[in-house]
Amino acid sequence: MRGSARFEATSFSVFRTAVATNAPHDFRVDVFDGISDLPLFSPDKESDTPDSVLPLAAAVAACDGILIACPEYAHGIPGAFKNALDWLVSRFEIPGKPVMLVHASTRSAYLRAHLHEVLRTISCQLYPEPEFEVHLIRKDRREIDAVLSTEEMRAAMRTKLEAFGRFAAQEG
Ligand SMILES: Cc1cc2nc3c(=O)[nH]c(=O)nc-3n(C[C@H](O)[C@H](O)[C@H](O)COP(=O)(O)O)c2cc1C
């Protein structure tokens, strides 16, 4: 992960790190930590893409598949994350890319439907449901670590990533 800013870890950021840490040995999972560095999308800026967008585009180009762990805000996609997707809409890196949603909340039905629609619209290959989910919201850091560190949970993360790896190898 880039950057060294201190912040209070949320359930989603702890979850992302846990999924990356528990990936099978032949997987490499990088957490992209630059969403908040992106400028506001405008089609007028696309012909001369801002430098700050290039790490996102490069990360998407370089990977075999994308895991998305995204909270639901007001029954939708958080603005900062939709902004990141908007920067990719007209570019070459995202179409055809295998994508799996992984959920740190079991409640986010609106988010899931919105994300499915957006990701299909930008021609991603969506891993079919059921996606990986665990309920971590409203837990403190100690409770989250306890849920994520059991052998059953770590095996479940590995199993789902292996299934996604097989899907990505077929679809990507
Ligand atoms: C502004 C805002 C709006 C939210 N709206 C929803 C929502 O509509 N539905 C939902 O399930 N959770 C909603 N949440 C909760 C988040 O999706 C997420 O689960 C929560 O922020 C995780 O917090 P934690 O990491 O502190 O546990 C909202 C959170 C915020 C900050």
PDB file of C-alpha atoms and ligand atoms in Angstrom:
ATOM      1  CA  MET A   1       0.000   0.000   0.000  1.00  0.00           C
ATOM      2  CA  ARG A   2       1.197   3.479  -0.772  1.00  0.00           C
ATOM      3  CA  GLY A   3       1.380   6.345   1.676  1.00  0.00           C
ATOM      4  CA  SER A   4       2.026   6.523   5.365  1.00  0.00           C
ATOM      5  CA  ALA A   5      -0.880   8.659   6.585  1.00  0.00           C
ATOM      6  CA  ARG A   6      -2.282   7.557   9.928  1.00  0.00           C
ATOM      7  CA  PHE A   7      -6.007   6.971   9.976  1.00  0.00           C
ATOM      8  CA  GLU A   8      -8.580   5.151  12.036  1.00  0.00           C
ATOM      9  CA  ALA A   9      -9.044   1.875  10.171  1.00  0.00           C
ATOM     10  CA  THR A  10     -12.645   1.187   9.149  1.00  0.00           C
ATOM     11  CA  SER A  11     -14.183  -2.255   8.804  1.00  0.00           C
ATOM     12  CA  PHE A  12     -13.739  -1.985   5.028  1.00  0.00           C
ATOM     13  CA  SER A  13     -10.045  -1.107   5.123  1.00  0.00           C
ATOM     14  CA  VAL A  14      -9.296  -3.877   7.661  1.00  0.00           C
ATOM     15  CA  PHE A  15     -11.300  -6.290   5.486  1.00  0.00           C
ATOM     16  CA  ARG A  16      -9.385  -5.326   2.304  1.00  0.00           C
ATOM     17  CA  THR A  17      -6.088  -5.923   4.060  1.00  0.00           C
ATOM     18  CA  ALA A  18      -7.291  -9.278   5.448  1.00  0.00           C
ATOM     19  CA  VAL A  19      -8.366 -10.496   1.999  1.00  0.00           C
ATOM     20  CA  ALA A  20      -4.979  -9.507   0.570  1.00  0.00           C
ATOM     21  CA  THR A  21      -3.082 -11.116   3.455  1.00  0.00           C
ATOM     22  CA  ASN A  22      -5.033 -14.382   3.270  1.00  0.00           C
ATOM     23  CA  ALA A  23      -4.793 -14.809  -0.488  1.00  0.00           C
ATOM     24  CA  PRO A  24      -3.574 -18.217  -1.711  1.00  0.00           C
ATOM     25  CA  HIS A  25       0.221 -18.493  -2.082  1.00  0.00           C
ATOM     26  CA  ASP A  26       0.154 -18.261  -5.864  1.00  0.00           C
ATOM     27  CA  PHE A  27      -1.899 -15.040  -5.747  1.00  0.00           C
ATOM     28  CA  ARG A  28      -0.638 -11.528  -5.339  1.00  0.00           C
ATOM     29  CA  VAL A  29      -3.295  -9.080  -4.095  1.00  0.00           C
ATOM     30  CA  ASP A  30      -2.335  -5.393  -4.084  1.00  0.00           C
ATOM     31  CA  VAL A  31      -4.602  -2.900  -2.327  1.00  0.00           C
ATOM     32  CA  PHE A  32      -5.040   0.227  -4.468  1.00  0.00           C
ATOM     33  CA  ASP A  33      -4.969   3.084  -2.027  1.00  0.00           C
ATOM     34  CA  GLY A  34      -5.157   6.066  -4.390  1.00  0.00           C
ATOM     35  CA  ILE A  35      -8.907   6.607  -4.863  1.00  0.00           C
ATOM     36  CA  SER A  36      -8.861   9.838  -2.847  1.00  0.00           C
ATOM     37  CA  ASP A  37      -5.982  11.235  -4.961  1.00  0.00           C
ATOM     38  CA  LEU A  38      -8.131  11.338  -8.098  1.00  0.00           C
ATOM     39  CA  PRO A  39      -9.433  14.670  -9.423  1.00  0.00           C
ATOM     40  CA  LEU A  40     -13.137  15.045 -10.120  1.00  0.00           C
ATOM     41  CA  PHE A  41     -13.927  13.392 -13.418  1.00  0.00           C
ATOM     42  CA  SER A  42     -14.857  15.538 -16.383  1.00  0.00           C
ATOM     43  CA  PRO A  43     -14.925  14.412 -20.033  1.00  0.00           C
ATOM     44  CA  ASP A  44     -13.208  17.732 -20.836  1.00  0.00           C
ATOM     45  CA  LYS A  45     -10.089  16.495 -18.997  1.00  0.00           C
ATOM     46  CA  GLU A  46      -9.934  13.112 -20.726  1.00  0.00           C
ATOM     47  CA  SER A  47      -7.988  14.180 -23.811  1.00  0.00           C
ATOM     48  CA  ASP A  48      -5.062  15.159 -21.557  1.00  0.00           C
ATOM     49  CA  THR A  49      -5.427  12.639 -18.711  1.00  0.00           C
ATOM     50  CA  PRO A  50      -4.200  14.096 -15.395  1.00  0.00           C
ATOM     51  CA  ASP A  51      -1.064  12.352 -14.069  1.00  0.00           C
ATOM     52  CA  SER A  52      -2.893  11.477 -10.855  1.00  0.00           C
ATOM     53  CA  VAL A  53      -5.232   9.161 -12.819  1.00  0.00           C
ATOM     54  CA  LEU A  54      -2.408   7.136 -14.374  1.00  0.00           C
ATOM     55  CA  PRO A  55      -1.609   4.921 -11.311  1.00  0.00           C
ATOM     56  CA  LEU A  56      -5.248   3.745 -11.258  1.00  0.00           C
ATOM     57  CA  ALA A  57      -5.227   3.003 -14.984  1.00  0.00           C
ATOM     58  CA  ALA A  58      -1.871   1.222 -14.676  1.00  0.00           C
ATOM     59  CA  ALA A  59      -3.052  -0.885 -11.724  1.00  0.00           C
ATOM     60  CA  VAL A  60      -6.152  -1.979 -13.655  1.00  0.00           C
ATOM     61  CA  ALA A  61      -4.085  -2.769 -16.754  1.00  0.00           C
ATOM     62  CA  ALA A  62      -1.539  -4.810 -14.797  1.00  0.00           C
ATOM     63  CA  CYS A  63      -3.901  -7.104 -12.883  1.00  0.00           C
ATOM     64  CA  ASP A  64      -5.611 -10.349 -13.926  1.00  0.00           C
ATOM     65  CA  GLY A  65      -8.750  -9.448 -11.976  1.00  0.00           C
ATOM     66  CA  ILE A  66     -10.171  -6.825  -9.636  1.00  0.00           C
ATOM     67  CA  LEU A  67     -11.648  -7.298  -6.163  1.00  0.00           C
ATOM     68  CA  ILE A  68     -13.966  -4.504  -5.068  1.00  0.00           C
ATOM     69  CA  ALA A  69     -14.742  -3.970  -1.365  1.00  0.00           C
ATOM     70  CA  CYS A  70     -16.966  -0.903  -1.235  1.00  0.00           C
ATOM     71  CA  PRO A  71     -19.354   0.410   1.431  1.00  0.00           C
ATOM     72  CA  GLU A  72     -22.910   1.521   0.640  1.00  0.00           C
ATOM     73  CA  TYR A  73     -23.629   5.229   1.159  1.00  0.00           C
ATOM     74  CA  ALA A  74     -27.249   6.458   1.037  1.00  0.00           C
ATOM     75  CA  HIS A  75     -28.285   3.325  -0.874  1.00  0.00           C
ATOM     76  CA  GLY A  76     -25.664   3.897  -3.553  1.00  0.00           C
ATOM     77  CA  ILE A  77     -22.015   3.882  -4.602  1.00  0.00           C
ATOM     78  CA  PRO A  78     -19.843   6.331  -2.599  1.00  0.00           C
ATOM     79  CA  GLY A  79     -19.062   9.374  -4.781  1.00  0.00           C
ATOM     80  CA  ALA A  80     -15.295   8.907  -4.572  1.00  0.00           C
ATOM     81  CA  PHE A  81     -15.508   5.334  -5.850  1.00  0.00           C
ATOM     82  CA  LYS A  82     -17.957   6.184  -8.653  1.00  0.00           C
ATOM     83  CA  ASN A  83     -15.541   8.980  -9.633  1.00  0.00           C
ATOM     84  CA  ALA A  84     -12.756   6.388  -9.964  1.00  0.00           C
ATOM     85  CA  LEU A  85     -14.961   4.208 -12.181  1.00  0.00           C
ATOM     86  CA  ASP A  86     -15.927   7.249 -14.278  1.00  0.00           C
ATOM     87  CA  TRP A  87     -12.239   7.879 -15.074  1.00  0.00           C
ATOM     88  CA  LEU A  88     -12.052   4.322 -16.479  1.00  0.00           C
ATOM     89  CA  VAL A  89     -15.259   4.357 -18.553  1.00  0.00           C
ATOM     90  CA  SER A  90     -13.742   5.520 -21.855  1.00  0.00           C
ATOM     91  CA  ARG A  91     -10.312   3.970 -21.369  1.00  0.00           C
ATOM     92  CA  PHE A  92      -9.014   0.643 -22.679  1.00  0.00           C
ATOM     93  CA  GLU A  93      -7.953  -0.956 -19.369  1.00  0.00           C
ATOM     94  CA  ILE A  94     -11.298  -1.951 -17.814  1.00  0.00           C
ATOM     95  CA  PRO A  95     -13.387  -3.619 -20.564  1.00  0.00           C
ATOM     96  CA  GLY A  96     -13.299  -7.403 -20.210  1.00  0.00           C
ATOM     97  CA  LYS A  97     -11.572  -7.308 -16.814  1.00  0.00           C
ATOM     98  CA  PRO A  98     -12.793  -9.991 -14.369  1.00  0.00           C
ATOM     99  CA  VAL A  99     -14.263  -8.395 -11.228  1.00  0.00           C
ATOM    100  CA  MET A 100     -15.513  -9.875  -7.954  1.00  0.00           C
ATOM    101  CA  LEU A 101     -17.277  -7.890  -5.251  1.00  0.00           C
ATOM    102  CA  VAL A 102     -16.310  -8.755  -1.679  1.00  0.00           C
ATOM    103  CA  HIS A 103     -18.523  -7.381   1.067  1.00  0.00           C
ATOM    104  CA  ALA A 104     -17.721  -6.286   4.605  1.00  0.00           C
ATOM    105  CA  SER A 105     -21.444  -5.742   5.235  1.00  0.00           C
ATOM    106  CA  THR A 106     -24.357  -8.098   4.629  1.00  0.00           C
ATOM    107  CA  ARG A 107     -26.808  -5.175   4.303  1.00  0.00           C
ATOM    108  CA  SER A 108     -25.672  -3.464   1.113  1.00  0.00           C
ATOM    109  CA  ALA A 109     -28.337  -4.687  -1.352  1.00  0.00           C
ATOM    110  CA  TYR A 110     -28.711  -1.334  -3.165  1.00  0.00           C
ATOM    111  CA  LEU A 111     -24.957  -0.912  -3.536  1.00  0.00           C
ATOM    112  CA  ARG A 112     -24.598  -4.414  -4.964  1.00  0.00           C
ATOM    113  CA  ALA A 113     -27.303  -3.810  -7.577  1.00  0.00           C
ATOM    114  CA  HIS A 114     -25.842  -0.397  -8.514  1.00  0.00           C
ATOM    115  CA  LEU A 115     -22.310  -1.746  -8.789  1.00  0.00           C
ATOM    116  CA  HIS A 116     -23.434  -4.731 -10.869  1.00  0.00           C
ATOM    117  CA  GLU A 117     -25.210  -2.384 -13.280  1.00  0.00           C
ATOM    118  CA  VAL A 118     -22.265   0.037 -13.572  1.00  0.00           C
ATOM    119  CA  LEU A 119     -19.672  -2.724 -13.940  1.00  0.00           C
ATOM    120  CA  ARG A 120     -21.731  -4.500 -16.595  1.00  0.00           C
ATOM    121  CA  THR A 121     -22.145  -1.182 -18.410  1.00  0.00           C
ATOM    122  CA  ILE A 122     -18.381  -0.689 -18.564  1.00  0.00           C
ATOM    123  CA  SER A 123     -18.027  -4.274 -19.859  1.00  0.00           C
ATOM    124  CA  CYS A 124     -16.396  -5.944 -16.857  1.00  0.00           C
ATOM    125  CA  GLN A 125     -16.710  -9.725 -16.511  1.00  0.00           C
ATOM    126  CA  LEU A 126     -18.600 -10.015 -13.231  1.00  0.00           C
ATOM    127  CA  TYR A 127     -18.024 -13.021 -10.989  1.00  0.00           C
ATOM    128  CA  PRO A 128     -21.493 -14.516 -10.481  1.00  0.00           C
ATOM    129  CA  GLU A 129     -23.128 -14.339  -7.055  1.00  0.00           C
ATOM    130  CA  PRO A 130     -22.823 -15.533  -4.333  1.00  0.00           C
ATOM    131  CA  GLU A 131     -19.918 -13.202  -3.676  1.00  0.00           C
ATOM    132  CA  PHE A 132     -17.826 -13.321  -0.524  1.00  0.00           C
ATOM    133  CA  GLU A 133     -19.481 -11.538   2.398  1.00  0.00           C
ATOM    134  CA  VAL A 134     -18.877 -11.099   6.095  1.00  0.00           C
ATOM    135  CA  HIS A 135     -20.577  -8.750   8.529  1.00  0.00           C
ATOM    136  CA  LEU A 136     -18.077  -6.386  10.157  1.00  0.00           C
ATOM    137  CA  ILE A 137     -19.826  -3.065  10.493  1.00  0.00           C
ATOM    138  CA  ARG A 138     -20.529  -1.697  13.977  1.00  0.00           C
ATOM    139  CA  LYS A 139     -17.764  -3.925  15.338  1.00  0.00           C
ATOM    140  CA  ASP A 140     -14.688  -2.490  16.996  1.00  0.00           C
ATOM    141  CA  ARG A 141     -11.208  -3.316  15.775  1.00  0.00           C
ATOM    142  CA  ARG A 142     -10.733  -6.155  18.280  1.00  0.00           C
ATOM    143  CA  GLU A 143     -14.021  -7.809  17.239  1.00  0.00           C
ATOM    144  CA  ILE A 144     -13.185  -7.400  13.527  1.00  0.00           C
ATOM    145  CA  ASP A 145      -9.762  -8.982  13.998  1.00  0.00           C
ATOM    146  CA  ALA A 146     -11.383 -11.859  15.913  1.00  0.00           C
ATOM    147  CA  VAL A 147     -13.874 -12.541  13.093  1.00  0.00           C
ATOM    148  CA  LEU A 148     -11.260 -12.319  10.338  1.00  0.00           C
ATOM    149  CA  SER A 149      -8.549 -14.357  11.999  1.00  0.00           C
ATOM    150  CA  THR A 150     -10.398 -17.653  12.593  1.00  0.00           C
ATOM    151  CA  GLU A 151      -9.109 -20.562  10.518  1.00  0.00           C
ATOM    152  CA  GLU A 152     -12.606 -21.034   8.988  1.00  0.00           C
ATOM    153  CA  MET A 153     -12.726 -17.411   7.832  1.00  0.00           C
ATOM    154  CA  ARG A 154      -9.202 -17.481   6.433  1.00  0.00           C
ATOM    155  CA  ALA A 155      -9.983 -20.712   4.567  1.00  0.00           C
ATOM    156  CA  ALA A 156     -13.235 -19.182   3.244  1.00  0.00           C
ATOM    157  CA  MET A 157     -11.316 -16.174   1.886  1.00  0.00           C
ATOM    158  CA  ARG A 158      -8.750 -18.444   0.207  1.00  0.00           C
ATOM    159  CA  THR A 159     -11.462 -20.679  -1.276  1.00  0.00           C
ATOM    160  CA  LYS A 160     -13.360 -17.718  -2.734  1.00  0.00           C
ATOM    161  CA  LEU A 161     -10.204 -16.189  -4.197  1.00  0.00           C
ATOM    162  CA  GLU A 162      -9.282 -19.537  -5.758  1.00  0.00           C
ATOM    163  CA  ALA A 163     -12.769 -19.677  -7.325  1.00  0.00           C
ATOM    164  CA  PHE A 164     -12.303 -16.121  -8.606  1.00  0.00           C
ATOM    165  CA  GLY A 165      -8.876 -17.055  -9.967  1.00  0.00           C
ATOM    166  CA  ARG A 166     -10.425 -19.905 -11.970  1.00  0.00           C
ATOM    167  CA  PHE A 167     -13.170 -17.564 -13.213  1.00  0.00           C
ATOM    168  CA  ALA A 168     -10.598 -14.923 -14.211  1.00  0.00           C
ATOM    169  CA  ALA A 169      -8.478 -17.498 -16.061  1.00  0.00           C
ATOM    170  CA  GLN A 170     -11.542 -18.526 -18.102  1.00  0.00           C
ATOM    171  CA  GLU A 171     -13.068 -15.092 -18.671  1.00  0.00           C
ATOM    172  CA  GLY A 172     -10.126 -12.703 -18.717  1.00  0.00           C
TER     173      GLY A 172
HETATM  174  C1  LIG B   1     -22.650   8.777   4.758  1.00  0.00           C
HETATM  175  C2  LIG B   1     -22.928   7.321   5.000  1.00  0.00           C
HETATM  176  C3  LIG B   1     -24.050   6.735   4.445  1.00  0.00           C
HETATM  177  C4  LIG B   1     -24.304   5.375   4.652  1.00  0.00           C
HETATM  178  N1  LIG B   1     -25.389   4.818   4.051  1.00  0.00           N
HETATM  179  C5  LIG B   1     -25.596   3.480   4.188  1.00  0.00           C
HETATM  180  C6  LIG B   1     -26.677   2.854   3.502  1.00  0.00           C
HETATM  181  O1  LIG B   1     -27.449   3.464   2.785  1.00  0.00           O
HETATM  182  N2  LIG B   1     -26.838   1.511   3.660  1.00  0.00           N
HETATM  183  C7  LIG B   1     -25.966   0.762   4.428  1.00  0.00           C
HETATM  184  O2  LIG B   1     -26.144  -0.462   4.508  1.00  0.00           O
HETATM  185  N3  LIG B   1     -24.939   1.332   5.087  1.00  0.00           N
HETATM  186  C8  LIG B   1     -24.738   2.677   4.983  1.00  0.00           C
HETATM  187  N4  LIG B   1     -23.680   3.252   5.616  1.00  0.00           N
HETATM  188  C9  LIG B   1     -22.733   2.399   6.338  1.00  0.00           C
HETATM  189  C10 LIG B   1     -21.558   2.074   5.398  1.00  0.00           C
HETATM  190  O3  LIG B   1     -21.969   1.388   4.242  1.00  0.00           O
HETATM  191  C11 LIG B   1     -20.510   1.226   6.050  1.00  0.00           C
HETATM  192  O4  LIG B   1     -21.048  -0.006   6.363  1.00  0.00           O
HETATM  193  C12 LIG B   1     -20.003   1.852   7.278  1.00  0.00           C
HETATM  194  O5  LIG B   1     -19.618   3.184   6.967  1.00  0.00           O
HETATM  195  C13 LIG B   1     -18.787   1.073   7.758  1.00  0.00           C
HETATM  196  O6  LIG B   1     -18.403   1.719   8.903  1.00  0.00           O
HETATM  197  P1  LIG B   1     -17.291   1.121   9.833  1.00  0.00           P
HETATM  198  O7  LIG B   1     -16.154   0.814   8.931  1.00  0.00           O
HETATM  199  O8  LIG B   1     -16.994   2.231  10.772  1.00  0.00           O
HETATM  200  O9  LIG B   1     -17.854  -0.095  10.477  1.00  0.00           O
HETATM  201  C14 LIG B   1     -23.420   4.614   5.446  1.00  0.00           C
HETATM  202  C15 LIG B   1     -22.298   5.222   6.015  1.00  0.00           C
HETATM  203  C16 LIG B   1     -22.045   6.551   5.810  1.00  0.00           C
HETATM  204  C17 LIG B   1     -20.809   7.163   6.427  1.00  0.00           C
END
